[in-house]
C-alpha cells in the first residue's frame, strides 16, 4: 500500500488522521474559528457521517444481552463501558457502549471540542451551555442551603434530539452545546466519541457533573433555548464506566 492510499486505509484510521489535523490548531475558548479549522472540521464530520458499526467490528447488542435493571448496577456490570481506540495530546477517540436504560449523566467538557457518532441503537442527547449573563426572562434563583449556593450555574437548554446510526454527528465546542446528557433509548446503544483535547485535570479539563433544578424538563424534544438552573454535583452513584477491548482496526499516528 502506498502512503496516503485511502482506498486501502480503514475509515477509522482516516478519521484519526483527520482529527489530528483538525485539532492540532483548534481555536481557544472565546476565539473565533478560522477558515482552515472549519474546513478541517467539515472533513472530519463527513468521515464521521460515513462510519458504521462493522467498520469498528462492533456487533450490536440485544436488550437481553444488556445489563440488569438500573438498581442492580452496583452489584453487576457497569451501565456504560468504553473502548479506547487512540489518544494524543490533541484528541482522544473511543467508543462508549450504553446498556438498555443507561445514561451518561449531564456533564461538561471544559475548553474542549467534541464529535459523537452513533454506531447502533438510539441515543437522546440534551445539550446545555453555561450563561455568563442572564438573557430574556431570567428564572428566579432557587432557594438552597447556603452551602449549596456556590454550586448553582445559570444555564440554557439548547436542544434535545435523538440520534441513530443514520444521523450525522453531534458536535460540541467550548462555547456551544458544551454540556450534555446522553440517554440510551429503546435498548442498548453505542457511539464513537472524539474529544479534543482530552480530559486532563492538571490542565483544567476535569469532568464535572450537574443536575437540573426546579421544573426544568430535560427530555422534552420540543424545548429549545430554555433558561434553567443547574447544580454541580458529585458523580452520580448509579453511574460508572468500565472498560472493554476495542475489536476494530488498529490506528497508527
mmCIF file of N, CA and C in Angstrom, residues 77-136:
data_model
loop_
_atom_site.group_PDB
_atom_site.id
_atom_site.type_symbol
_atom_site.label_atom_id
_atom_site.label_comp_id
_atom_site.label_asym_id
_atom_site.label_seq_id
_atom_site.Cartn_x
_atom_site.Cartn_y
_atom_site.Cartn_z
ATOM 1 N N UNK A 77 -22.553 -5.591 36.250
ATOM 2 C CA UNK A 77 -21.670 -4.941 35.286
ATOM 3 C C UNK A 77 -21.959 -3.449 35.241
ATOM 4 N N UNK A 78 -20.991 -2.635 34.825
ATOM 5 C CA UNK A 78 -21.217 -1.190 34.733
ATOM 6 C C UNK A 78 -22.278 -0.863 33.684
ATOM 7 N N UNK A 79 -23.035 0.214 33.885
ATOM 8 C CA UNK A 79 -24.057 0.592 32.915
ATOM 9 C C UNK A 79 -23.474 1.088 31.597
ATOM 10 N N UNK A 80 -22.222 1.572 31.650
ATOM 11 C CA UNK A 80 -21.549 2.113 30.466
ATOM 12 C C UNK A 80 -20.137 1.560 30.420
ATOM 13 N N UNK A 81 -19.688 1.187 29.220
ATOM 14 C CA UNK A 81 -18.293 0.774 29.060
ATOM 15 C C UNK A 81 -17.655 1.602 27.938
ATOM 16 N N UNK A 82 -16.326 1.597 27.922
ATOM 17 C CA UNK A 82 -15.571 2.412 26.958
ATOM 18 C C UNK A 82 -14.506 1.555 26.290
ATOM 19 N N UNK A 83 -14.449 1.651 24.967
ATOM 20 C CA UNK A 83 -13.396 1.026 24.175
ATOM 21 C C UNK A 83 -12.423 2.102 23.721
ATOM 22 N N UNK A 84 -11.197 2.041 24.207
ATOM 23 C CA UNK A 84 -10.180 3.019 23.820
ATOM 24 C C UNK A 84 -9.631 2.687 22.436
ATOM 25 N N UNK A 85 -9.637 3.673 21.542
ATOM 26 C CA UNK A 85 -9.058 3.470 20.207
ATOM 27 C C UNK A 85 -7.681 4.111 20.120
ATOM 28 N N UNK A 86 -7.598 5.410 20.443
ATOM 29 C CA UNK A 86 -6.302 6.087 20.402
ATOM 30 C C UNK A 86 -6.390 7.400 21.169
ATOM 31 N N UNK A 87 -5.224 7.937 21.521
ATOM 32 C CA UNK A 87 -5.170 9.234 22.195
ATOM 33 C C UNK A 87 -3.834 9.904 21.923
ATOM 34 N N UNK A 88 -3.875 11.205 21.663
ATOM 35 C CA UNK A 88 -2.683 12.034 21.534
ATOM 36 C C UNK A 88 -2.865 13.236 22.457
ATOM 37 N N UNK A 89 -1.904 14.142 22.452
ATOM 38 C CA UNK A 89 -2.065 15.377 23.226
ATOM 39 C C UNK A 89 -3.212 16.216 22.691
ATOM 40 N N UNK A 90 -3.595 16.000 21.424
ATOM 41 C CA UNK A 90 -4.590 16.848 20.773
ATOM 42 C C UNK A 90 -6.008 16.298 20.826
ATOM 43 N N UNK A 91 -6.163 14.983 20.880
ATOM 44 C CA UNK A 91 -7.518 14.420 20.901
ATOM 45 C C UNK A 91 -7.484 12.995 21.427
ATOM 46 N N UNK A 92 -8.659 12.538 21.863
ATOM 47 C CA UNK A 92 -8.848 11.126 22.222
ATOM 48 C C UNK A 92 -10.009 10.588 21.390
ATOM 49 N N UNK A 93 -9.986 9.292 21.123
ATOM 50 C CA UNK A 93 -11.034 8.676 20.310
ATOM 51 C C UNK A 93 -11.347 7.296 20.873
ATOM 52 N N UNK A 94 -12.635 7.011 20.996
ATOM 53 C CA UNK A 94 -13.041 5.711 21.511
ATOM 54 C C UNK A 94 -14.520 5.486 21.268
ATOM 55 N N UNK A 95 -15.048 4.429 21.857
ATOM 56 C CA UNK A 95 -16.454 4.059 21.700
ATOM 57 C C UNK A 95 -17.070 3.866 23.084
ATOM 58 N N UNK A 96 -18.193 4.523 23.322
ATOM 59 C CA UNK A 96 -18.976 4.299 24.528
ATOM 60 C C UNK A 96 -20.119 3.344 24.202
ATOM 61 N N UNK A 97 -20.341 2.380 25.083
ATOM 62 C CA UNK A 97 -21.430 1.423 24.925
ATOM 63 C C UNK A 97 -22.358 1.544 26.134
ATOM 64 N N UNK A 98 -23.620 1.862 25.883
ATOM 65 C CA UNK A 98 -24.609 2.038 26.935
ATOM 66 C C UNK A 98 -25.560 0.849 26.940
ATOM 67 N N UNK A 99 -25.795 0.302 28.109
ATOM 68 C CA UNK A 99 -26.765 -0.773 28.236
ATOM 69 C C UNK A 99 -28.177 -0.212 28.175
ATOM 70 N N UNK A 100 -29.123 -1.070 27.996
ATOM 71 C CA UNK A 100 -30.514 -0.655 27.888
ATOM 72 C C UNK A 100 -30.930 0.119 29.134
ATOM 73 N N UNK A 101 -31.476 1.327 28.928
ATOM 74 C CA UNK A 101 -31.908 2.166 30.037
ATOM 75 C C UNK A 101 -30.821 2.977 30.694
ATOM 76 N N UNK A 102 -29.582 2.853 30.234
ATOM 77 C CA UNK A 102 -28.469 3.568 30.863
ATOM 78 C C UNK A 102 -28.385 5.016 30.363
ATOM 79 N N UNK A 103 -27.711 5.836 31.166
ATOM 80 C CA UNK A 103 -27.477 7.231 30.806
ATOM 81 C C UNK A 103 -26.056 7.626 31.189
ATOM 82 N N UNK A 104 -25.488 8.525 30.411
ATOM 83 C CA UNK A 104 -24.288 9.245 30.841
ATOM 84 C C UNK A 104 -24.799 10.572 31.387
ATOM 85 N N UNK A 105 -24.648 10.816 32.685
ATOM 86 C CA UNK A 105 -25.279 11.991 33.296
ATOM 87 C C UNK A 105 -24.787 13.299 32.698
ATOM 88 N N UNK A 106 -25.552 14.354 32.946
ATOM 89 C CA UNK A 106 -25.207 15.682 32.466
ATOM 90 C C UNK A 106 -23.802 16.053 32.957
ATOM 91 N N UNK A 107 -22.931 16.405 32.010
ATOM 92 C CA UNK A 107 -21.535 16.703 32.337
ATOM 93 C C UNK A 107 -20.983 17.710 31.347
ATOM 94 N N UNK A 108 -19.820 18.260 31.676
ATOM 95 C CA UNK A 108 -19.233 19.299 30.821
ATOM 96 C C UNK A 108 -17.931 18.837 30.193
ATOM 97 N N UNK A 109 -17.414 19.708 29.300
ATOM 98 C CA UNK A 109 -16.162 19.452 28.573
ATOM 99 C C UNK A 109 -15.390 20.782 28.551
ATOM 100 N N UNK A 110 -14.732 21.154 29.649
ATOM 101 C CA UNK A 110 -14.131 22.493 29.763
ATOM 102 C C UNK A 110 -13.084 22.781 28.691
ATOM 103 N N UNK A 111 -13.355 23.795 27.869
ATOM 104 C CA UNK A 111 -12.407 24.208 26.835
ATOM 105 C C UNK A 111 -12.183 23.179 25.747
ATOM 106 N N UNK A 112 -13.130 22.273 25.562
ATOM 107 C CA UNK A 112 -12.928 21.147 24.648
ATOM 108 C C UNK A 112 -13.914 21.149 23.489
ATOM 109 N N UNK A 113 -13.476 20.603 22.376
ATOM 110 C CA UNK A 113 -14.338 20.292 21.238
ATOM 111 C C UNK A 113 -14.702 18.815 21.314
ATOM 112 N N UNK A 114 -15.795 18.443 20.643
ATOM 113 C CA UNK A 114 -16.178 17.043 20.629
ATOM 114 C C UNK A 114 -17.029 16.707 19.425
ATOM 115 N N UNK A 115 -17.050 15.421 19.088
ATOM 116 C CA UNK A 115 -17.871 14.929 17.989
ATOM 117 C C UNK A 115 -18.299 13.502 18.337
ATOM 118 N N UNK A 116 -19.582 13.240 18.198
ATOM 119 C CA UNK A 116 -20.176 11.968 18.623
ATOM 120 C C UNK A 116 -20.979 11.393 17.463
ATOM 121 N N UNK A 117 -20.774 10.109 17.163
ATOM 122 C CA UNK A 117 -21.496 9.462 16.068
ATOM 123 C C UNK A 117 -22.026 8.109 16.533
ATOM 124 N N UNK A 118 -23.344 7.922 16.443
ATOM 125 C CA UNK A 118 -23.966 6.676 16.877
ATOM 126 C C UNK A 118 -23.579 5.538 15.926
ATOM 127 N N UNK A 119 -23.211 4.406 16.518
ATOM 128 C CA UNK A 119 -22.843 3.217 15.750
ATOM 129 C C UNK A 119 -24.014 2.241 15.615
ATOM 130 N N UNK A 120 -24.793 2.104 16.669
ATOM 131 C CA UNK A 120 -26.027 1.321 16.594
ATOM 132 C C UNK A 120 -26.939 1.756 17.732
ATOM 133 N N UNK A 121 -28.221 1.435 17.604
ATOM 134 C CA UNK A 121 -29.193 1.841 18.612
ATOM 135 C C UNK A 121 -29.569 3.313 18.460
ATOM 136 N N UNK A 122 -30.102 3.856 19.533
ATOM 137 C CA UNK A 122 -30.565 5.241 19.509
ATOM 138 C C UNK A 122 -30.206 5.926 20.821
ATOM 139 N N UNK A 123 -29.766 7.183 20.728
ATOM 140 C CA UNK A 123 -29.499 7.977 21.930
ATOM 141 C C UNK A 123 -30.314 9.263 21.889
ATOM 142 N N UNK A 124 -30.641 9.751 23.065
ATOM 143 C CA UNK A 124 -31.228 11.078 23.210
ATOM 144 C C UNK A 124 -30.167 11.970 23.844
ATOM 145 N N UNK A 125 -29.853 13.083 23.189
ATOM 146 C CA UNK A 125 -28.822 13.990 23.686
ATOM 147 C C UNK A 125 -29.464 15.335 24.011
ATOM 148 N N UNK A 126 -29.284 15.771 25.244
ATOM 149 C CA UNK A 126 -29.771 17.072 25.693
ATOM 150 C C UNK A 126 -28.569 17.971 25.901
ATOM 151 N N UNK A 127 -28.519 19.093 25.171
ATOM 152 C CA UNK A 127 -27.351 19.971 25.160
ATOM 153 C C UNK A 127 -27.625 21.269 25.917
ATOM 154 N N UNK A 128 -26.686 21.651 26.742
ATOM 155 C CA UNK A 128 -26.777 22.857 27.557
ATOM 156 C C UNK A 128 -25.521 23.702 27.385
ATOM 157 N N UNK A 129 -25.628 24.973 27.791
ATOM 158 C CA UNK A 129 -24.465 25.844 27.924
ATOM 159 C C UNK A 129 -24.603 26.684 29.173
ATOM 160 N N UNK A 130 -23.464 27.001 29.773
ATOM 161 C CA UNK A 130 -23.451 27.944 30.887
ATOM 162 C C UNK A 130 -23.735 29.340 30.367
ATOM 163 N N UNK A 131 -24.440 30.136 31.140
ATOM 164 C CA UNK A 131 -24.713 31.529 30.801
ATOM 165 C C UNK A 131 -23.914 32.424 31.723
ATOM 166 N N UNK A 132 -23.128 33.300 31.128
ATOM 167 C CA UNK A 132 -22.387 34.258 31.944
ATOM 168 C C UNK A 132 -23.304 35.376 32.426
ATOM 169 N N UNK A 133 -24.275 35.741 31.580
ATOM 170 C CA UNK A 133 -25.222 36.800 31.927
ATOM 171 C C UNK A 133 -26.623 36.319 31.568
ATOM 172 N N UNK A 134 -27.620 36.716 32.344
ATOM 173 C CA UNK A 134 -28.993 36.318 32.027
ATOM 174 C C UNK A 134 -29.421 36.886 30.678
ATOM 175 N N UNK A 135 -30.249 36.111 29.957
ATOM 176 C CA UNK A 135 -30.829 36.591 28.705
ATOM 177 C C UNK A 135 -32.327 36.351 28.753
ATOM 178 N N UNK A 136 -33.095 37.203 28.116
ATOM 179 C CA UNK A 136 -34.544 37.014 28.095
ATOM 180 C C UNK A 136 -35.138 37.240 29.465
#
